[in-house]
Amino acid sequence: MYRFWHGEYRVAVNINDYLDIYCPYYEGPPSHGRMERYILFMVNHEGYTSCQHRMRGFKRWECNRPSGPDGPLRFSEKFQLFTPFSLGFEFRPGHEYYYISSPHPNHVGRACLKLKVYVRPPDGSGYDSPEPFLTDGGPSWRPGSMTLLAVLASLLLGLFSWL
């Protein structure tokens, strides 16, 4: 179950939970300039507090069809330890992850929206991740970086063993 605490948009999830993000949607024909469009980013803590995605953030989704024929856009984030996708993101229990929105470039001046997601550790496990995620200390914050590295390493090993 997801809860918001003390006016701060914060959600606590478990591993293998899904979080659905629904984009603004307009059924009627409002004026084009009043339709909300956002770009959603996953950022580190510094990017979250400053609401600045250019500081260690990456684009996660784009809400760019506020009146599309198929209804509102929905994006789902699955909080999993491992992902089979090279561009997927892996989450660790006991860590917080940060999302911010940036208005679409044609709609500058709108407020920055923020969401903090805490991934709960399993009950009683005291799990602590062996490596930091979404930190300023290195490239480990990038989505699927370890997966991509493993794929590249296996391809190189296969290439050299074939020669």
Backbone as JSON, one array per atom type, in Angstrom:
{
  "sequence": "MYRFWHGEYRVAVNINDYLDIYCPYYEGPPSHGRMERYILFMVNHEGYTSCQHRMRGFKRWECNRPSGPDGPLRFSEKFQLFTPFSLGFEFRPGHEYYYISSPHPNHVGRACLKLKVYVRPPDGSGYDSPEPFLTDGGPSWRPGSMTLLAVLASLLLGLFSWL",
  "N": [[0.85, -1.17, 0.0], [0.52, 2.23, -0.77], [1.56, 5.3, 0.67], [1.24, 8.75, 1.5], [3.24, 11.02, 3.25], [3.04, 13.58, 5.66], [2.57, 15.85, 3.95], [4.63, 15.68, 2.19], [5.56, 14.24, -0.8], [5.97, 11.07, -0.68], [6.66, 7.7, -1.05], [6.47, 4.38, 0.08], [7.7, 1.3, -0.89], [7.8, -2.23, -1.66], [10.16, -4.73, -2.72], [9.51, -5.94, -5.96], [7.07, -4.65, -6.16], [4.83, -2.54, -8.02], [4.68, 0.75, -9.33], [2.45, 2.95, -10.59], [2.4, 5.59, -12.87], [0.44, 8.16, -13.89], [-0.14, 10.26, -16.58], [-1.1, 13.74, -17.09], [-4.33, 14.23, -18.51], [-6.69, 15.17, -20.98], [-10.0, 15.12, -21.88], [-11.82, 16.7, -23.27], [-11.7, 19.48, -25.59], [-9.48, 21.46, -24.51], [-7.76, 24.64, -24.46], [-4.75, 24.64, -26.31], [-2.41, 25.65, -25.08], [-2.94, 25.35, -22.38], [-2.79, 22.71, -21.71], [-1.16, 20.26, -19.81], [2.17, 19.17, -19.95], [4.83, 17.02, -19.24], [8.21, 16.12, -18.46], [9.64, 13.39, -17.01], [12.06, 12.6, -14.62], [14.59, 10.49, -13.2], [16.58, 11.09, -10.47], [19.52, 11.93, -8.47], [19.93, 12.56, -4.88], [20.76, 15.23, -4.62], [19.91, 16.36, -7.05], [17.21, 16.06, -6.61], [16.66, 17.73, -4.37], [17.37, 20.22, -5.41], [15.8, 20.3, -7.58], [16.77, 19.79, -10.14], [17.46, 18.3, -13.05], [19.67, 18.06, -14.62], [21.86, 17.54, -13.13], [23.16, 14.77, -12.61], [20.97, 13.1, -13.47], [18.47, 11.23, -15.27], [16.35, 10.89, -18.08], [13.25, 9.45, -17.59], [10.52, 9.09, -18.31], [8.14, 10.52, -20.61], [5.52, 12.74, -20.58], [3.68, 13.48, -23.0], [1.37, 13.45, -24.49], [-1.31, 14.79, -23.94], [-3.94, 14.71, -24.81], [-4.42, 12.4, -26.22], [-5.8, 9.8, -28.37], [-6.02, 7.33, -27.14], [-6.5, 7.57, -24.44], [-5.26, 8.41, -21.09], [-1.68, 8.52, -20.74], [0.18, 5.94, -19.23], [2.72, 4.99, -17.09], [4.7, 2.4, -15.79], [6.61, 1.52, -13.02], [8.64, -1.02, -12.0], [9.81, -2.27, -9.03], [12.55, -3.88, -8.68], [15.13, -6.25, -7.85], [16.86, -7.22, -9.79], [17.17, -6.81, -13.31], [16.18, -7.97, -16.51], [16.63, -6.4, -18.66], [18.75, -4.32, -20.58], [18.57, -1.56, -20.39], [17.07, -1.27, -18.16], [16.25, -0.59, -14.68], [17.74, -1.25, -11.56], [16.77, -1.82, -8.25], [17.49, -1.3, -4.76], [16.83, -2.65, -1.57], [16.17, -0.65, 1.34], [17.02, 1.76, 0.37], [16.55, 5.11, -0.89], [14.9, 6.54, -3.7], [14.67, 8.99, -6.24], [12.41, 11.07, -7.97], [11.72, 13.6, -10.3], [9.88, 16.2, -11.97], [10.03, 17.96, -15.0], [8.91, 20.78, -16.67], [7.64, 20.46, -19.97], [9.69, 21.58, -22.69], [8.26, 23.55, -24.13], [6.61, 24.61, -22.24], [7.6, 26.26, -20.1], [8.12, 27.42, -16.75], [6.29, 26.18, -15.13], [5.55, 24.49, -12.04], [7.97, 22.47, -10.29], [7.58, 19.08, -9.82], [7.87, 16.62, -7.3], [8.88, 13.36, -6.19], [9.57, 11.02, -3.74], [10.82, 7.82, -3.33], [10.9, 5.1, -1.25], [12.48, 2.05, -0.86], [11.53, -0.62, 0.88], [13.28, -2.73, 3.2], [13.31, -6.36, 3.38], [11.23, -7.87, 5.91], [12.76, -7.83, 9.03], [15.29, -8.43, 8.02], [17.41, -6.66, 7.92], [18.79, -5.79, 5.72], [21.41, -4.39, 3.84], [22.55, -2.6, 1.2], [25.41, -3.54, -0.73], [26.67, -1.72, -2.39], [26.65, 1.75, -3.32], [23.87, 3.52, -4.75], [22.74, 5.78, -7.25], [24.44, 7.92, -6.54], [26.84, 10.58, -6.14], [29.31, 9.6, -6.44], [30.18, 7.97, -8.53], [29.81, 5.98, -11.54], [27.82, 4.11, -10.91], [25.19, 4.75, -10.58], [23.79, 4.78, -12.93], [21.2, 3.5, -15.09], [20.91, 0.02, -15.22], [23.69, -0.36, -15.49], [25.5, -2.26, -14.54], [24.44, -4.57, -15.63], [24.7, -4.03, -18.37], [27.48, -3.88, -18.51], [28.14, -6.53, -17.85], [27.04, -7.89, -20.05], [28.57, -6.81, -22.16], [31.12, -7.7, -21.36], [30.8, -10.49, -21.54], [30.36, -10.74, -24.28], [32.81, -9.86, -25.32], [34.54, -11.79, -24.23], [33.54, -14.07, -25.52], [34.14, -13.4, -28.16], [36.96, -13.31, -28.14], [37.54, -15.96, -27.44], [36.64, -17.26, -29.65], [38.37, -16.44, -31.63]],
  "CA": [[0.0, 0.0, 0.0], [1.31, 3.44, -0.87], [1.08, 6.37, 1.54], [1.92, 10.04, 1.44], [3.5, 11.45, 4.61], [3.29, 14.97, 6.09], [2.6, 16.79, 2.84], [5.75, 15.38, 1.31], [5.19, 13.11, -1.64], [6.9, 10.0, -0.39], [6.0, 6.41, -1.17], [7.28, 3.23, 0.49], [7.36, 0.13, -1.69], [8.56, -3.45, -1.46], [10.69, -5.32, -3.94], [8.51, -6.52, -6.85], [5.89, -3.8, -6.28], [4.73, -1.65, -9.18], [4.16, 2.09, -9.11], [1.93, 3.46, -11.86], [2.4, 7.04, -13.04], [-0.52, 8.58, -14.91], [0.11, 11.61, -17.09], [-2.3, 14.56, -17.24], [-5.11, 13.88, -19.7], [-7.84, 16.04, -21.22], [-10.94, 14.51, -22.83], [-12.39, 17.76, -24.1], [-10.72, 20.28, -26.33], [-9.01, 22.69, -23.87], [-6.79, 25.36, -25.29], [-3.49, 23.91, -26.41], [-1.43, 26.17, -24.12], [-3.29, 24.99, -21.0], [-2.55, 21.28, -21.5], [0.1, 20.02, -19.1], [3.1, 18.18, -20.5], [5.97, 16.94, -18.35], [9.26, 15.13, -18.65], [9.92, 12.85, -15.69], [13.45, 12.19, -14.49], [15.09, 9.89, -11.98], [17.75, 11.88, -10.13], [20.09, 11.65, -7.16], [19.36, 13.41, -3.84], [21.06, 16.63, -4.93], [18.99, 16.75, -8.11], [15.88, 16.12, -6.01], [16.51, 18.92, -3.54], [17.48, 21.42, -6.24], [14.87, 20.11, -8.71], [17.61, 20.01, -11.32], [17.74, 16.99, -13.63], [20.95, 18.05, -15.33], [22.88, 17.12, -12.17], [23.06, 13.34, -12.33], [19.63, 12.59, -13.66], [18.21, 10.73, -16.61], [14.94, 10.92, -18.46], [12.59, 8.17, -17.37], [9.31, 9.05, -19.12], [7.69, 11.83, -21.09], [4.06, 12.92, -20.69], [3.61, 14.4, -24.13], [0.12, 13.27, -25.24], [-2.38, 15.07, -22.98], [-5.29, 14.49, -25.36], [-4.3, 11.3, -27.18], [-7.03, 9.03, -28.58], [-6.02, 6.1, -26.34], [-6.64, 7.88, -23.02], [-4.04, 8.91, -20.45], [-0.46, 7.7, -20.74], [0.51, 5.34, -17.94], [4.03, 4.37, -17.02], [4.83, 1.56, -14.6], [7.96, 1.25, -12.52], [8.69, -2.22, -11.17], [10.94, -2.18, -8.12], [13.12, -5.22, -8.67], [16.56, -6.33, -7.56], [17.58, -7.47, -11.03], [16.35, -6.61, -14.5], [16.72, -8.63, -17.69], [16.78, -5.41, -19.73], [19.99, -3.54, -20.45], [18.25, -0.19, -20.01], [16.22, -1.3, -16.97], [16.87, -0.06, -13.46], [17.71, -2.18, -10.45], [16.54, -1.13, -6.98], [18.02, -1.97, -3.59], [16.09, -2.4, -0.33], [16.81, 0.26, 2.28], [17.47, 2.96, -0.34], [15.55, 6.03, -1.44], [15.07, 6.92, -5.1], [14.06, 10.31, -6.4], [11.86, 11.43, -9.26], [11.26, 14.98, -10.44], [9.35, 16.52, -13.29], [10.45, 19.21, -15.6], [7.92, 21.09, -17.69], [8.04, 20.3, -21.36], [10.36, 22.82, -23.11], [7.3, 24.55, -24.59], [5.78, 25.04, -21.11], [8.5, 26.68, -19.03], [7.5, 28.21, -15.7], [5.43, 25.36, -14.28], [6.22, 24.03, -10.82], [8.68, 21.19, -10.28], [6.92, 18.08, -9.0], [8.88, 15.71, -6.74], [8.43, 12.15, -5.53], [10.63, 10.24, -3.09], [10.38, 6.43, -3.19], [11.75, 4.31, -0.35], [12.32, 0.61, -1.04], [11.64, -1.23, 2.21], [13.99, -4.02, 3.28], [12.44, -7.45, 3.84], [11.03, -7.84, 7.36], [13.76, -8.4, 9.92], [16.53, -8.87, 7.38], [18.5, -5.71, 8.11], [19.53, -5.75, 4.46], [22.09, -3.15, 3.49], [23.15, -2.79, -0.11], [26.87, -3.48, -0.7], [27.2, -0.62, -3.18], [25.71, 2.88, -3.37], [23.15, 3.76, -6.0], [22.37, 7.17, -7.47], [25.3, 8.8, -5.75], [27.75, 11.4, -6.94], [30.63, 9.02, -6.39], [30.63, 7.18, -9.66], [28.83, 5.66, -12.57], [26.91, 3.04, -10.55], [23.8, 5.22, -10.55], [23.15, 4.71, -14.24], [20.3, 2.35, -15.19], [21.4, -1.2, -15.84], [25.1, -0.27, -15.86], [26.17, -3.54, -14.26], [23.92, -5.51, -16.62], [25.34, -3.7, -19.63], [28.88, -4.26, -18.38], [28.2, -7.99, -17.91], [26.78, -8.29, -21.43], [29.75, -6.46, -22.94], [32.23, -8.58, -20.98], [30.58, -11.83, -22.1], [30.56, -10.65, -25.73], [34.25, -9.79, -25.58], [35.13, -13.11, -23.95], [33.13, -14.95, -26.61], [34.87, -13.0, -29.36], [38.36, -13.73, -28.02], [37.64, -17.42, -27.44], [36.36, -17.69, -31.01], [39.58, -16.18, -32.42]],
  "C": [[0.89, 1.24, 0.0], [0.71, 4.54, -0.01], [1.89, 7.63, 1.3], [2.04, 10.55, 2.88], [3.71, 12.95, 4.71], [3.42, 15.95, 4.93], [3.75, 16.59, 1.87], [5.34, 14.17, 0.48], [6.26, 12.04, -1.52], [6.11, 8.69, -0.39], [6.97, 5.35, -0.69], [6.78, 2.02, -0.28], [8.21, -1.06, -1.25], [9.16, -3.88, -2.79], [9.56, -6.07, -4.65], [7.17, -5.79, -6.86], [5.97, -3.0, -7.57], [4.21, -0.29, -8.7], [3.73, 2.62, -10.46], [1.9, 4.98, -11.82], [1.44, 7.35, -14.18], [-0.23, 10.02, -15.3], [-1.19, 12.41, -17.14], [-3.0, 14.25, -18.57], [-6.35, 14.76, -19.78], [-8.74, 15.39, -22.26], [-11.52, 15.53, -23.78], [-11.31, 18.53, -24.81], [-10.29, 21.56, -25.59], [-8.01, 23.4, -24.77], [-5.44, 24.68, -25.2], [-2.46, 24.37, -25.37], [-1.71, 25.78, -22.68], [-3.07, 23.5, -20.71], [-1.18, 21.09, -20.85], [0.89, 18.92, -19.79], [4.33, 18.21, -19.6], [6.98, 15.92, -18.85], [9.65, 14.69, -17.25], [11.32, 12.25, -15.67], [13.66, 11.43, -13.19], [16.41, 10.59, -11.71], [18.34, 11.41, -8.81], [19.5, 12.65, -6.16], [19.59, 14.89, -4.13], [20.13, 17.15, -6.03], [17.57, 16.89, -7.61], [15.69, 17.41, -5.22], [16.56, 20.2, -4.35], [16.48, 21.43, -7.4], [15.58, 20.38, -10.03], [18.0, 18.65, -11.9], [19.08, 16.94, -14.34], [22.1, 17.6, -14.43], [22.64, 15.65, -11.83], [21.63, 12.82, -12.4], [19.48, 12.03, -15.07], [16.71, 10.69, -16.84], [14.36, 9.52, -18.32], [11.36, 8.03, -18.27], [8.99, 10.46, -19.61], [6.17, 11.82, -21.26], [3.82, 13.94, -21.78], [2.35, 14.23, -24.99], [-1.08, 13.53, -24.33], [-3.79, 14.88, -23.52], [-5.27, 13.39, -26.42], [-5.58, 10.48, -27.26], [-7.13, 7.79, -27.69], [-6.18, 6.35, -24.85], [-5.31, 8.3, -22.42], [-2.87, 7.94, -20.59], [-0.23, 7.18, -19.33], [1.87, 4.7, -18.06], [4.1, 3.58, -15.73], [6.3, 1.35, -14.28], [7.87, 0.0, -11.67], [9.96, -2.15, -10.34], [11.5, -3.59, -7.92], [14.62, -5.16, -8.42], [17.38, -6.47, -8.84], [16.64, -7.26, -12.2], [16.98, -7.33, -15.68], [17.0, -7.66, -18.84], [18.01, -4.56, -19.52], [19.72, -2.09, -20.06], [17.31, -0.13, -18.8], [16.97, -0.74, -15.77], [16.7, -1.07, -12.35], [17.65, -1.4, -9.15], [17.06, -1.96, -5.82], [17.19, -1.64, -2.36], [16.89, -1.49, 0.61], [17.3, 1.55, 1.63], [16.28, 3.81, -0.78], [15.91, 6.35, -2.88], [14.21, 8.14, -5.34], [13.63, 10.54, -7.83], [11.47, 12.9, -9.22], [10.66, 15.15, -11.82], [9.94, 17.84, -13.73], [9.38, 19.53, -16.63], [8.49, 20.85, -19.08], [8.66, 21.61, -21.83], [9.41, 23.92, -23.61], [6.45, 25.13, -23.47], [6.64, 25.42, -19.91], [7.71, 27.51, -18.02], [6.57, 27.42, -14.81], [6.25, 24.83, -13.1], [6.9, 22.68, -11.04], [7.92, 20.25, -9.35], [7.97, 17.08, -8.56], [8.21, 14.5, -6.1], [9.65, 11.4, -5.01], [10.08, 8.83, -2.9], [11.39, 5.69, -2.33], [11.45, 2.84, -0.59], [12.59, -0.06, 0.3], [12.47, -2.51, 2.16], [13.0, -5.11, 3.7], [12.36, -7.44, 5.37], [12.14, -8.56, 8.11], [15.08, -8.75, 9.28], [17.7, -7.94, 7.66], [19.36, -5.56, 6.87], [20.16, -4.38, 4.24], [22.83, -3.41, 2.19], [24.67, -2.67, -0.05], [27.44, -2.33, -1.51], [26.19, 0.51, -3.26], [25.07, 3.0, -4.74], [22.73, 5.22, -6.05], [23.16, 8.11, -6.58], [26.18, 9.59, -6.69], [29.11, 10.75, -7.08], [31.07, 8.24, -7.61], [29.5, 6.82, -10.58], [27.79, 4.62, -12.16], [25.45, 3.48, -10.51], [23.08, 5.04, -11.87], [22.3, 3.45, -14.35], [20.97, 1.18, -15.88], [22.88, -1.21, -16.16], [25.83, -1.59, -15.63], [25.69, -4.59, -15.27], [24.6, -5.28, -17.96], [26.8, -4.12, -19.62], [29.03, -5.78, -18.49], [27.98, -8.49, -19.33], [27.99, -8.0, -22.31], [30.93, -7.39, -22.64], [32.04, -9.97, -21.59], [30.75, -11.83, -23.62], [32.04, -10.62, -26.08], [34.93, -11.12, -25.33], [34.78, -14.1, -25.05], [33.89, -14.66, -27.89], [36.31, -13.5, -29.3], [38.5, -15.25, -28.01], [37.39, -17.98, -28.84], [37.59, -17.49, -31.9], [40.62, -17.17, -32.03]]
}
